[in-house]
XYZ file of C-alpha atoms in Angstrom:
436
model
C 21.903 -29.338 136.148
C 19.100 -26.742 136.500
C 16.850 -29.506 137.792
C 19.411 -30.492 140.474
C 19.821 -26.846 141.514
C 16.064 -26.301 141.729
C 15.747 -29.427 143.899
C 18.169 -28.117 146.532
C 16.825 -26.389 149.684
C 17.071 -22.589 149.646
C 19.711 -22.598 152.438
C 21.839 -25.038 150.439
C 21.582 -22.830 147.308
C 22.617 -19.778 149.370
C 25.629 -21.605 150.892
C 26.781 -22.714 147.440
C 26.450 -19.116 146.156
C 28.545 -17.820 149.072
C 31.173 -20.522 148.480
C 31.270 -19.545 144.814
C 31.880 -15.900 145.766
C 34.656 -16.735 148.216
C 36.214 -19.502 146.124
C 38.694 -17.144 144.314
C 40.188 -16.059 147.616
C 40.450 -19.637 148.865
C 42.080 -20.873 145.686
C 44.444 -17.910 145.619
C 45.385 -18.532 149.245
C 46.192 -22.178 148.495
C 48.404 -21.199 145.584
C 50.249 -18.421 147.429
C 50.739 -20.135 150.784
C 51.417 -23.755 149.777
C 54.640 -25.101 151.206
C 55.101 -22.235 153.687
C 54.520 -21.955 157.430
C 54.190 -18.211 157.947
C 51.862 -18.147 160.968
C 54.597 -17.205 163.538
C 55.980 -14.371 161.410
C 52.475 -13.194 160.496
C 51.489 -13.095 164.180
C 54.601 -11.073 165.001
C 53.925 -8.637 162.167
C 50.360 -8.102 163.383
C 51.509 -7.497 166.949
C 54.227 -5.017 165.924
C 51.838 -3.120 163.634
C 48.804 -3.418 165.903
C 47.638 0.172 165.666
C 48.025 0.400 161.918
C 46.304 -2.953 161.528
C 43.437 -1.753 163.726
C 42.998 1.376 161.558
C 42.877 -0.690 158.345
C 40.346 -3.089 159.878
C 38.158 -0.201 161.041
C 38.137 1.351 157.533
C 37.087 -1.919 155.948
C 34.502 -2.554 158.702
C 32.859 0.823 158.185
C 32.463 0.269 154.429
C 31.055 -3.257 154.904
C 28.736 -2.127 157.695
C 27.387 0.701 155.519
C 26.474 -1.646 152.705
C 25.083 -4.256 155.088
C 22.917 -1.662 156.840
C 21.520 -0.221 153.619
C 20.588 -3.575 152.082
C 19.049 -5.053 155.214
C 17.224 -1.865 156.200
C 15.601 -1.432 152.816
C 14.486 -5.056 152.894
C 13.136 -4.689 156.428
C 11.115 -1.577 155.512
C 9.690 -3.298 152.424
C 8.654 -6.392 154.392
C 7.235 -4.370 157.267
C 5.103 -2.142 155.041
C 3.860 -5.180 153.074
C 2.915 -6.867 156.366
C 0.958 -3.762 157.395
C -1.091 -3.842 154.147
C -1.691 -7.586 154.274
C -5.168 -7.307 155.832
C -6.391 -4.706 153.313
C -7.491 -6.699 150.261
C -9.489 -4.028 148.435
C -10.135 -0.415 149.312
C -12.957 1.698 147.928
C -12.683 5.446 148.306
C -13.882 8.597 146.543
C -12.072 9.339 143.246
C -8.693 10.876 143.847
C -5.178 9.766 144.715
C -4.800 6.032 145.332
C -1.565 6.720 147.265
C -3.292 9.230 149.597
C -6.163 6.804 150.223
C -3.753 3.889 150.851
C -1.621 5.897 153.296
C -4.763 7.066 155.146
C -6.482 3.649 155.397
C -3.468 1.360 155.902
C -0.964 3.607 157.651
C -3.406 6.054 159.279
C -1.731 9.087 157.774
C -3.856 12.275 158.086
C -5.538 13.235 154.800
C -8.458 15.301 153.567
C -10.706 12.907 151.661
C -14.167 13.098 150.204
C -16.856 10.809 151.607
C -18.666 7.845 150.047
C -22.405 7.927 150.539
C -24.730 5.261 151.826
C -25.876 4.160 148.376
C -22.332 3.089 147.423
C -21.800 1.260 150.696
C -25.136 -0.481 150.313
C -24.251 -1.618 146.758
C -20.954 -3.022 147.963
C -22.334 -4.747 151.095
C -25.236 -6.241 149.107
C -22.975 -8.102 146.668
C -23.176 -11.883 147.366
C -19.425 -12.343 146.841
C -18.538 -9.792 149.536
C -17.446 -11.425 152.778
C -16.711 -8.150 154.630
C -17.558 -4.528 153.877
C -16.471 -2.183 156.652
C -16.534 1.618 156.769
C -13.394 3.257 158.139
C -13.984 6.777 159.454
C -11.226 8.928 160.939
C -10.718 12.544 161.884
C -10.591 12.531 165.697
C -7.705 11.653 167.992
C -6.569 11.306 171.607
C -3.101 12.409 172.572
C -1.772 11.631 169.076
C -3.585 8.272 168.793
C -6.157 8.250 165.990
C -9.758 7.493 166.892
C -11.052 5.317 164.048
C -14.723 4.477 163.590
C -15.452 1.067 162.132
C -17.350 -2.173 162.801
C -16.714 -5.169 165.074
C -16.113 -7.556 162.111
C -13.314 -5.281 160.870
C -11.648 -5.287 164.322
C -11.709 -9.076 164.336
C -10.444 -9.188 160.737
C -7.576 -6.839 161.629
C -6.438 -8.475 164.879
C -8.088 -11.847 165.261
C -9.028 -12.591 168.835
C -8.610 -9.698 171.312
C -5.569 -9.832 173.611
C -7.811 -8.909 176.521
C -11.358 -7.662 177.215
C -14.293 -7.869 174.851
C -15.658 -6.223 171.727
C -17.474 -2.896 171.968
C -21.243 -3.247 172.326
C -22.383 0.401 172.666
C -21.422 3.702 171.105
C -19.465 4.738 174.210
C -17.078 1.755 174.197
C -13.739 1.454 172.451
C -10.999 -1.058 171.597
C -7.390 0.070 172.211
C -4.433 -0.797 170.021
C -1.635 -2.779 171.644
C 0.570 0.300 172.117
C -2.094 2.723 173.403
C -1.299 3.722 176.990
C -4.820 3.171 178.284
C -5.865 0.224 180.466
C -9.186 -1.606 180.450
C -11.842 0.521 182.124
C -10.054 3.814 181.344
C -12.037 6.680 179.862
C -11.018 9.250 177.240
C -12.603 12.090 175.297
C -11.812 12.363 171.582
C -10.401 15.584 170.198
C -11.367 17.000 166.837
C -8.507 16.755 164.380
C -5.287 14.739 164.450
C -1.880 15.083 166.076
C -0.738 18.500 167.216
C -3.570 20.201 165.341
C -6.221 18.474 167.479
C -8.659 20.652 169.421
C -8.648 19.157 172.914
C -11.997 20.552 173.990
C -13.950 19.754 170.827
C -15.739 16.683 172.226
C -15.055 17.118 175.928
C -18.637 16.138 176.846
C -18.346 12.727 175.187
C -16.321 9.897 176.745
C -15.355 6.399 175.608
C -14.541 3.504 177.904
C -11.810 0.998 176.942
C -13.364 -2.463 177.027
C -10.858 -4.448 174.972
C -7.340 -4.426 173.555
C -6.025 -5.816 170.284
C -2.879 -7.940 170.159
C 0.294 -6.506 168.683
C -0.018 -6.329 164.906
C 3.210 -4.524 164.012
C 1.231 -1.816 162.157
C 0.181 1.801 162.866
C -3.104 0.365 164.095
C -1.280 -0.597 167.317
C -1.551 3.077 168.333
C -5.174 3.524 167.224
C -8.401 3.612 169.225
C -11.144 1.722 167.425
C -14.718 2.759 168.166
C -18.128 2.034 166.630
C -18.505 4.076 163.434
C -21.953 5.105 164.692
C -20.328 6.991 167.577
C -18.071 8.972 165.193
C -21.161 10.130 163.345
C -23.141 10.816 166.522
C -20.412 12.839 168.197
C -20.353 15.154 165.188
C -24.108 15.648 165.306
C -24.923 13.378 162.372
C -27.316 10.461 161.941
C -25.827 7.185 163.061
C -26.828 5.057 160.048
C -29.888 3.473 161.666
C -33.542 4.482 161.864
C -35.452 5.175 165.099
C -36.374 1.533 165.620
C -32.715 0.409 165.774
C -30.877 3.382 167.241
C -28.887 1.241 169.607
C -27.791 -1.233 166.925
C -24.098 -1.346 165.926
C -22.787 -2.304 162.523
C -24.461 -3.151 159.243
C -26.927 -3.198 157.672
C -27.050 0.584 157.481
C -29.932 2.686 156.155
C -28.500 4.353 153.027
C -30.595 7.464 153.666
C -29.185 7.794 157.218
C -25.580 6.929 156.332
C -23.579 10.148 156.779
C -20.641 8.958 154.690
C -17.202 7.364 155.145
C -13.846 8.194 153.530
C -12.870 4.550 153.058
C -14.558 1.177 152.775
C -12.538 -1.999 153.230
C -13.808 -4.862 151.129
C -12.903 -8.517 151.428
C -14.333 -10.932 148.924
C -14.773 -14.685 149.121
C -12.182 -15.354 146.401
C -9.420 -13.697 144.479
C -11.408 -13.699 141.261
C -14.330 -11.990 143.066
C -11.942 -9.366 144.427
C -10.790 -8.486 140.905
C -14.400 -8.363 139.771
C -15.328 -5.981 142.587
C -12.309 -3.772 141.798
C -13.539 -3.391 138.214
C -17.157 -2.962 139.244
C -16.553 -0.113 141.713
C -13.941 1.780 139.710
C -16.492 4.294 138.460
C -17.148 8.009 138.316
C -18.343 8.186 141.927
C -15.912 5.690 143.500
C -12.358 4.430 143.206
C -11.482 0.797 143.981
C -7.855 -0.315 144.174
C -5.527 -2.888 145.648
C -3.287 -1.428 148.371
C -0.664 -4.089 147.563
C -0.405 -2.817 144.003
C -0.001 0.810 145.196
C 2.543 -0.315 147.718
C 4.333 -2.188 144.978
C 4.798 1.044 143.048
C 6.110 2.702 146.192
C 8.523 -0.249 146.706
C 9.605 0.218 143.098
C 10.592 3.762 143.936
C 12.438 2.497 147.031
C 14.119 -0.076 144.822
C 15.511 2.684 142.605
C 16.760 4.518 145.674
C 18.277 1.265 146.907
C 20.167 0.875 143.644
C 21.574 4.365 143.987
C 22.543 3.749 147.602
C 23.971 0.389 146.619
C 26.166 2.024 143.975
C 27.310 4.536 146.565
C 28.142 1.711 148.971
C 30.104 -0.114 146.305
C 32.011 3.071 145.470
C 32.716 3.496 149.160
C 34.098 -0.024 149.344
C 36.212 0.561 146.259
C 37.633 3.798 147.720
C 38.305 2.051 151.042
C 39.956 -0.821 149.229
C 42.175 1.520 147.243
C 43.018 3.365 150.464
C 43.866 0.131 152.254
C 46.069 -1.043 149.389
C 47.845 2.310 149.266
C 48.319 2.040 153.016
C 49.710 -1.446 152.678
C 52.210 -0.215 150.089
C 53.328 2.479 152.544
C 53.492 -0.102 155.329
C 55.687 -2.416 153.279
C 58.129 0.456 152.892
C 58.138 0.944 156.685
C 58.942 -2.741 157.252
C 61.125 -3.051 154.180
C 64.305 -3.564 156.280
C 62.735 -6.490 158.189
C 61.589 -8.047 154.961
C 65.062 -7.522 153.466
C 66.567 -9.304 156.486
C 64.379 -12.277 155.734
C 65.601 -12.310 152.178
C 69.225 -11.934 153.346
C 69.045 -14.992 155.638
C 67.754 -17.106 152.830
C 63.988 -16.653 152.638
C 62.832 -17.045 149.058
C 61.055 -14.224 147.316
C 57.828 -16.151 147.269
C 57.941 -16.488 151.058
C 58.081 -12.675 151.478
C 55.333 -12.401 148.852
C 53.145 -14.878 150.781
C 53.798 -13.089 154.095
C 52.762 -9.665 152.802
C 49.755 -10.998 150.954
C 48.530 -13.064 153.932
C 48.919 -9.976 156.177
C 46.686 -7.993 153.819
C 44.101 -10.782 153.573
C 43.958 -11.160 157.361
C 43.136 -7.475 157.654
C 40.498 -7.731 154.924
C 38.790 -10.785 156.454
C 38.888 -9.359 159.996
C 37.563 -6.008 158.824
C 34.770 -7.688 156.809
C 33.643 -9.863 159.718
C 33.731 -6.860 162.045
C 31.726 -4.867 159.471
C 29.058 -7.540 159.299
C 28.716 -7.482 163.078
C 28.526 -3.690 163.199
C 26.022 -3.711 160.352
C 23.785 -6.177 162.179
C 23.854 -4.138 165.408
C 23.294 -0.853 163.554
C 20.425 -2.325 161.520
C 18.701 -3.463 164.716
C 19.075 -0.039 166.329
C 17.825 1.835 163.260
C 14.937 -0.653 162.873
C 13.904 -0.032 166.456
C 13.985 3.724 165.836
C 11.912 3.418 162.662
C 9.414 1.156 164.407
C 9.057 3.663 167.266
C 8.481 6.540 164.852
C 6.150 4.851 162.342
C 4.650 1.957 164.370
C 5.482 -0.284 161.417
C 7.300 -3.336 162.697
C 10.621 -3.210 160.834
C 12.872 -6.198 161.355
C 16.122 -5.565 159.471
C 18.012 -8.850 159.719
C 21.061 -9.064 157.478
C 20.704 -12.211 155.411
C 22.295 -14.107 152.598
C 22.558 -11.132 150.185
C 24.791 -9.334 152.679
C 26.877 -12.475 153.216
C 27.309 -12.907 149.456
C 28.330 -9.262 149.163
C 30.938 -9.696 151.922
C 32.290 -12.913 150.325
C 32.663 -11.156 146.933
C 34.386 -8.213 148.628
C 36.884 -10.561 150.340
C 37.685 -12.290 147.030
C 38.089 -9.081 145.050
C 40.253 -7.416 147.720
C 42.367 -10.594 148.048
C 43.104 -10.443 144.321
C 43.992 -6.744 144.484
C 46.250 -7.417 147.499
C 48.578 -9.271 145.094
C 49.813 -5.855 143.925
C 51.544 -4.634 147.145
C 52.823 -8.178 147.753
C 54.311 -8.289 144.251
C 55.912 -4.827 144.661
C 57.512 -6.005 147.923
C 58.995 -9.039 146.239
C 60.552 -6.810 143.576
C 62.307 -4.463 146.014
C 66.158 -4.206 146.081
C 67.404 -6.126 149.144
C 70.782 -4.337 149.442
C 69.160 -0.880 149.276
C 66.590 -1.817 151.911
C 69.289 -3.202 154.225
C 71.284 0.011 153.937
C 68.110 2.034 154.518
């Protein structure tokens, strides 16, 4: 049996899991409704109690939408952040907090970091197993967009082919991220600092020209301005990493004695084994090498704990809503007790009244659950768009099979609990209800 299950496509496994969740409600419906045609009376009951039915559906929809939104949003954030870190195999930084270095290098979050000197960069770049070693220097900005100094190979590694234009070839040229509001040929002057703390006139005498644009990556780098790392050093009055004979050269190799320093070095090795070897080799007293994916995994673990708490809260909300709906149904059966008693008086069996009340409750539950899934999908898309706009991390919260399984289980559980008001209706005294 496990071999047969493992051989099924994922979508088939998910459909079977959903059917297993909803099976109790289906079986219960067959047992309760067999032999009866209650559709006309059920339709009349829904029409007469339209407002009350709408309120019950809305309560159920809100609880289902809340759970759907939480589950899908957490998954979307996790996938979006993992996608942002995908291009960063190994990061080398000065000893300190791995989380701070990861947030600064991958998500371009402002941070005060010590610099790695030219000797460390030279040792990394000289390793035969290193395919790419790129300095990443930040600290300047333009209207909130970070100006990041790096090398042309890193730009190509990050984005692939440029969406338009060409790669920078001099210290005064720059590559714009996909979301930067600067066109090709535009000029800008970097400001010292980042965000609102930037000093607008710090580098007013130095201008970059936009010569290329990266394609959309769905990461914070879409709002970055990438420039030659040599220009970041030059604009701050430092050596540019090259001796007098190659002052106009861009990119490695750098002269260790003329390398001013960089807060982060991105390293990409030729194989996974080589990457692990480099991580061990450069985790020393003067440097810290780590995998951004591992740090992000710890952060996702924390989010997972929060998700569990929020999931418990969502389940409790659903339980409270279910109890409220069942209590409301009990009150509703008292309001329509005379009509139900009339059915009994003209010969309708008890089980018919039982089936009518139960099916009314199940219709409300199913309608509210479907409406909740729709609301949850719409809300998740709106929230994802807001998160993407604020963080520049492409978050795509698409409710999937976990939410469908949750909804199916909710329908089955509530259908079973709905037997209680139906049973209490069947036990009511017909003569007393007729007199009432």
